[in-house]
Coordinates of N, CA and C in Angstrom, one line a residue:
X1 N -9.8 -7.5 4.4 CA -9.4 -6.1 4.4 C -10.7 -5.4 3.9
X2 N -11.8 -5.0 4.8 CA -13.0 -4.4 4.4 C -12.7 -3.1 3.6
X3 N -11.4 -2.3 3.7 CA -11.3 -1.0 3.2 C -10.3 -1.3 2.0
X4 N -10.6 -2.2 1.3 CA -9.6 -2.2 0.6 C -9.8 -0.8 -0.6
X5 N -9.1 -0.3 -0.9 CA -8.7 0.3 -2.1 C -9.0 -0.2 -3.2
X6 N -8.0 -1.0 -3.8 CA -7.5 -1.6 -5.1 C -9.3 -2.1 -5.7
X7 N -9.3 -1.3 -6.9 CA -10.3 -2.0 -7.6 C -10.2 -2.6 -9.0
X8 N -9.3 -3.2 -9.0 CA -8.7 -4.0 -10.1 C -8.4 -3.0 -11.6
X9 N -8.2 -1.5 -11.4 CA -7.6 -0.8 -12.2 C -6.5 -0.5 -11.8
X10 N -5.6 -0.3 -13.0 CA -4.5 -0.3 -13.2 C -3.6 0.5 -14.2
X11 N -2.5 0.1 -14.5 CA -1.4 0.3 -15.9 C -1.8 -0.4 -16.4
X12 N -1.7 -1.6 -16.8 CA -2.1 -3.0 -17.2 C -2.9 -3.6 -16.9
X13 N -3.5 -4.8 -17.7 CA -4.1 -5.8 -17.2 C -3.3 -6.7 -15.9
X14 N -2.0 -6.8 -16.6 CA -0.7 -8.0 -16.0 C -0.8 -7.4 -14.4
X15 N -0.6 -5.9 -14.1 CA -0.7 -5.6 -12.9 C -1.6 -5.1 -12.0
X16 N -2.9 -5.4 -13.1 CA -4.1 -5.8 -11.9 C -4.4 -6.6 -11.7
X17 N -3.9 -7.9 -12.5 CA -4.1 -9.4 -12.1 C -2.9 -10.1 -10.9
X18 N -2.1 -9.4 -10.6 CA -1.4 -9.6 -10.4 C -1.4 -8.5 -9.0
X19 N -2.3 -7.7 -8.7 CA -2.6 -6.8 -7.9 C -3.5 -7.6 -6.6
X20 N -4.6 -8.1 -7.8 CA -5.8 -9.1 -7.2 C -5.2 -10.2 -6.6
X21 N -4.2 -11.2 -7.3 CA -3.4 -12.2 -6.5 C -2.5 -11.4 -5.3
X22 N -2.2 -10.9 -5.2 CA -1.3 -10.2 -4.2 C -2.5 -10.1 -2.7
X23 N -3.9 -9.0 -3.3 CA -4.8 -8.6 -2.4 C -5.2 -10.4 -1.5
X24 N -5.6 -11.3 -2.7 CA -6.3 -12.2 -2.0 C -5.5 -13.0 -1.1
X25 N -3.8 -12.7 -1.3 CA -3.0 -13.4 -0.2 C -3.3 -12.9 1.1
X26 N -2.8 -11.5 1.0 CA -3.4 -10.5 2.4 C -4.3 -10.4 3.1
X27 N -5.1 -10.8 2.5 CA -6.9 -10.7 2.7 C -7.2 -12.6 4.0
X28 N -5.7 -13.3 3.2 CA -6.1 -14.7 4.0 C -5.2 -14.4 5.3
X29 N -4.8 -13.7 5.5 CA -4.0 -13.1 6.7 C -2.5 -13.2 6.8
X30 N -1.6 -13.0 5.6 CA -0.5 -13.2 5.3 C 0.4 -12.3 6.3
X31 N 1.5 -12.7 6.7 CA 2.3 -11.6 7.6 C 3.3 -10.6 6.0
X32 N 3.6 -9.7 6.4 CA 4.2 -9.0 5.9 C 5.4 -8.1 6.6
X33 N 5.9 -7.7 5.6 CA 7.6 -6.9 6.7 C 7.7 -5.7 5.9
X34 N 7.6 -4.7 6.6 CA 7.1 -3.2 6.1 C 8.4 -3.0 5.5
X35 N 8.5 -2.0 4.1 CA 9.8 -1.7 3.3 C 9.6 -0.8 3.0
X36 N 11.0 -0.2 2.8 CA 10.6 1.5 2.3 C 11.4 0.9 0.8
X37 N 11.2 0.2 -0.2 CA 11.6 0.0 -1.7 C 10.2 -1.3 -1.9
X38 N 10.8 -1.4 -3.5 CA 9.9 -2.2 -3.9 C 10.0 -3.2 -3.4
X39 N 8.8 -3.3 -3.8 CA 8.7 -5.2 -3.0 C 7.4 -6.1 -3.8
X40 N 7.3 -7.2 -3.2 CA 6.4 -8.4 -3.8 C 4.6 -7.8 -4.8
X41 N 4.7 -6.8 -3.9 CA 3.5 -6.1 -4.3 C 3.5 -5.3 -5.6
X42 N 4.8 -4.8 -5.8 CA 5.5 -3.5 -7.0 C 5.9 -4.5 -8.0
X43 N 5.5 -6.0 -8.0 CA 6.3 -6.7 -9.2 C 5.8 -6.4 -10.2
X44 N 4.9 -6.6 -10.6 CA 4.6 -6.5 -12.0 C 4.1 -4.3 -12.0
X45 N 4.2 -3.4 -11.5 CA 4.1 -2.1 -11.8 C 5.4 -1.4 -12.8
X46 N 4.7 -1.2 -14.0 CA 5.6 -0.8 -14.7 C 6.3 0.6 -14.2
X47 N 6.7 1.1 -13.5 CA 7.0 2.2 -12.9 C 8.2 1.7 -11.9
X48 N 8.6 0.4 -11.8 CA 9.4 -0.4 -10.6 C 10.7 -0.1 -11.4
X49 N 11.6 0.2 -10.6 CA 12.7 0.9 -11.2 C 13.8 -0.3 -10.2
X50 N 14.0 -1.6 -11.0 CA 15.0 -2.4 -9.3 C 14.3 -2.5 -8.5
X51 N 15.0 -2.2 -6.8 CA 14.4 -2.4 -5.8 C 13.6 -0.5 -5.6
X52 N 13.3 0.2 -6.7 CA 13.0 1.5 -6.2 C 11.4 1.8 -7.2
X53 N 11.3 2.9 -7.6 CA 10.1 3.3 -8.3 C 10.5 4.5 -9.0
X54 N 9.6 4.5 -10.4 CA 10.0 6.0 -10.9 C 9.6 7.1 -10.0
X55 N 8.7 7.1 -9.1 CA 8.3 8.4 -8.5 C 8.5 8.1 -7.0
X56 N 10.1 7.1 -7.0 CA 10.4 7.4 -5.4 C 10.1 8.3 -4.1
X57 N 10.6 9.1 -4.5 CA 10.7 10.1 -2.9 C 8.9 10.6 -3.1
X58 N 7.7 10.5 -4.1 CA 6.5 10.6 -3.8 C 6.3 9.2 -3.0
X59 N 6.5 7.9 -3.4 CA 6.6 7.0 -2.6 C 6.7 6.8 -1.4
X60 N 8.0 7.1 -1.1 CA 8.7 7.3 0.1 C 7.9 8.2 1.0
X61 N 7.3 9.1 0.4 CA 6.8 10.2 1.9 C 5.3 9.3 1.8
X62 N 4.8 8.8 1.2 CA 3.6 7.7 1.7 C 3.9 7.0 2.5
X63 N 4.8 6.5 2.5 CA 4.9 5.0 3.1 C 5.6 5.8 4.4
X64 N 6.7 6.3 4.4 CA 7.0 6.9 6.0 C 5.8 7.9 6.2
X65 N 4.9 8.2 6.0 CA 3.5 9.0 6.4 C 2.8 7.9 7.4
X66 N 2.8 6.8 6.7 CA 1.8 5.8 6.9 C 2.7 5.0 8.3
X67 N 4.1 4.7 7.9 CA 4.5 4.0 9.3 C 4.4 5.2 10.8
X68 N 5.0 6.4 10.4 CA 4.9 7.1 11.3 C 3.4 7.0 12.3
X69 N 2.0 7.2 11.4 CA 1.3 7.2 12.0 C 0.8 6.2 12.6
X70 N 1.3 5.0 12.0 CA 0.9 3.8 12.7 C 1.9 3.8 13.8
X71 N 2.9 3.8 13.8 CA 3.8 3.8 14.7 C 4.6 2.5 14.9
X72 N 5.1 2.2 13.4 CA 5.7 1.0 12.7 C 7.4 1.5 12.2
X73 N 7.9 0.9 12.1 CA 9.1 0.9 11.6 C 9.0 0.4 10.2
X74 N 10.5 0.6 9.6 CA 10.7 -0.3 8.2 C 11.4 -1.6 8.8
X75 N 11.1 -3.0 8.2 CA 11.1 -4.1 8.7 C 10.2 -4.9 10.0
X76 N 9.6 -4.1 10.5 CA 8.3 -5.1 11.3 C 8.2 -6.1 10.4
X77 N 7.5 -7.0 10.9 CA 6.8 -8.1 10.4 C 5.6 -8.3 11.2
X78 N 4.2 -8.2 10.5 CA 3.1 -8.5 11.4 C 2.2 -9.3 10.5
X79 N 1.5 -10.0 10.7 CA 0.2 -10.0 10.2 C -0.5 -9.1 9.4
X80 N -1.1 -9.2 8.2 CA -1.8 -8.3 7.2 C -2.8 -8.1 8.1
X81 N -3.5 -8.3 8.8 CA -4.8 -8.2 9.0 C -4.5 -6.9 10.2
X82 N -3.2 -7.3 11.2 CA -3.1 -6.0 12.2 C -2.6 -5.1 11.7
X83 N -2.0 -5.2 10.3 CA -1.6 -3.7 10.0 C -2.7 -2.9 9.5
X84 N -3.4 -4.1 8.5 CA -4.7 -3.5 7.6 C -5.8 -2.3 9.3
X85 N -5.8 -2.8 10.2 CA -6.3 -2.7 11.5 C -6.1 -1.5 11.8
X86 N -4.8 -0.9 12.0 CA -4.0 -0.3 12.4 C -3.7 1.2 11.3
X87 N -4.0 0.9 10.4 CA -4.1 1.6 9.0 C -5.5 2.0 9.0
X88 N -6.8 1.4 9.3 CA -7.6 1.7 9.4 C -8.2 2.8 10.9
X89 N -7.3 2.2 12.0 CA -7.3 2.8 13.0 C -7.2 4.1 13.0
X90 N -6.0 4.4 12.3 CA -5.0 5.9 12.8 C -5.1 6.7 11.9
X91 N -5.3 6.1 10.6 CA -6.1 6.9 9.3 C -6.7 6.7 8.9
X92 N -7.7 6.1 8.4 CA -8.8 6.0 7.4 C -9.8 6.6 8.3
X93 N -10.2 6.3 9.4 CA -11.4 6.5 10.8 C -10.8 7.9 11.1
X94 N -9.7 8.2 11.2 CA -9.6 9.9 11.6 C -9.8 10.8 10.5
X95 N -9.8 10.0 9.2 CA -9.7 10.9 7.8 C -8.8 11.4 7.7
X96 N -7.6 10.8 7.9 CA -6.1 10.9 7.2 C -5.6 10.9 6.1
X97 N -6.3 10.1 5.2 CA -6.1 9.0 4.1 C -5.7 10.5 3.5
X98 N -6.4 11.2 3.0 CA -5.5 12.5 2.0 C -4.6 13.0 2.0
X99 N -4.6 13.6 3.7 CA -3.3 14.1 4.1 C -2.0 13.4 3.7
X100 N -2.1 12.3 3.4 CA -1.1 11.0 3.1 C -0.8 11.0 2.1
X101 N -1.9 10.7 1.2 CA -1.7 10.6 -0.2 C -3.2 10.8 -1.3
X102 N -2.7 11.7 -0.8 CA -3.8 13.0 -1.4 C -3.2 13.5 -3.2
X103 N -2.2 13.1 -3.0 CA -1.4 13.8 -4.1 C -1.2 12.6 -5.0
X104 N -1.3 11.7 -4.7 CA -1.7 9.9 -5.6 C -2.6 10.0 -6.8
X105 N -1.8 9.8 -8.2 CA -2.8 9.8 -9.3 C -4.0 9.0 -8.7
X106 N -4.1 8.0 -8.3 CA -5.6 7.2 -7.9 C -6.2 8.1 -6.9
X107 N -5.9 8.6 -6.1 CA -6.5 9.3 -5.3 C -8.2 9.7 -5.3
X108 N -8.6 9.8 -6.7 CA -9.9 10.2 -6.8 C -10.5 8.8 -6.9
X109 N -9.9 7.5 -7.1 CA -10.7 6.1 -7.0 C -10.8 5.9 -5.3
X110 N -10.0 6.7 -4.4 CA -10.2 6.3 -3.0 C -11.0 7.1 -2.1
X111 N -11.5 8.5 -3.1 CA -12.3 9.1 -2.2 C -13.8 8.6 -2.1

């Protein structure tokens, strides 16, 4: 994933180490199944509210931003590497990425 984001800051230590194990699975070409709740990635964020998040519906319009534009559903299952692809295709290269999540406390670590 040449565009990764994540630069090992965080809430915690627990959830950047735990950020970085997550990245290096994806990075080996793990398949993944797109969700609109938490999931494997959200385990250790202290903000994980269950299967949801404290700043849900900010959540939620990322993540349907992002499938929309890829032109994914919730539940695909693909390969990390075609989504990472695909994500880089339709936003990152047209300069989407803010329009999306522009409003993301990290937002200034991705510009």
């Amino acid at each position: 994933m040449s565009q990764a984001y994540f630069q090992g800051k965080g809430y915690s230590g627990e959830f950047s180490r735990h950020m970085g194990r997550v990245k290096t699975l994806l990075e080996a070409g793990r398949e993944v199944r797109l969700r609109l709740q938490a999931d494997a990635v959200c385990a250790a964020c202290p903000n994980r509210r269950g299967t949801g998040c404290a700043a849900q519906e900010k959540v939620l319009a990322y993540d349907r931003a992002v499938l929309a534009r890829c032109a994914l559903t919730e539940g695909d299952v693909l390969p990390f590497p075609v989504f990472s692809a695909l994500v880089r295709q339709r936003i990152l290269t047209p300069g989407l990425r803010g329009q999306i999540c522009g409003g993301c406390q990290w937002e200034p670590l991705c510009r």
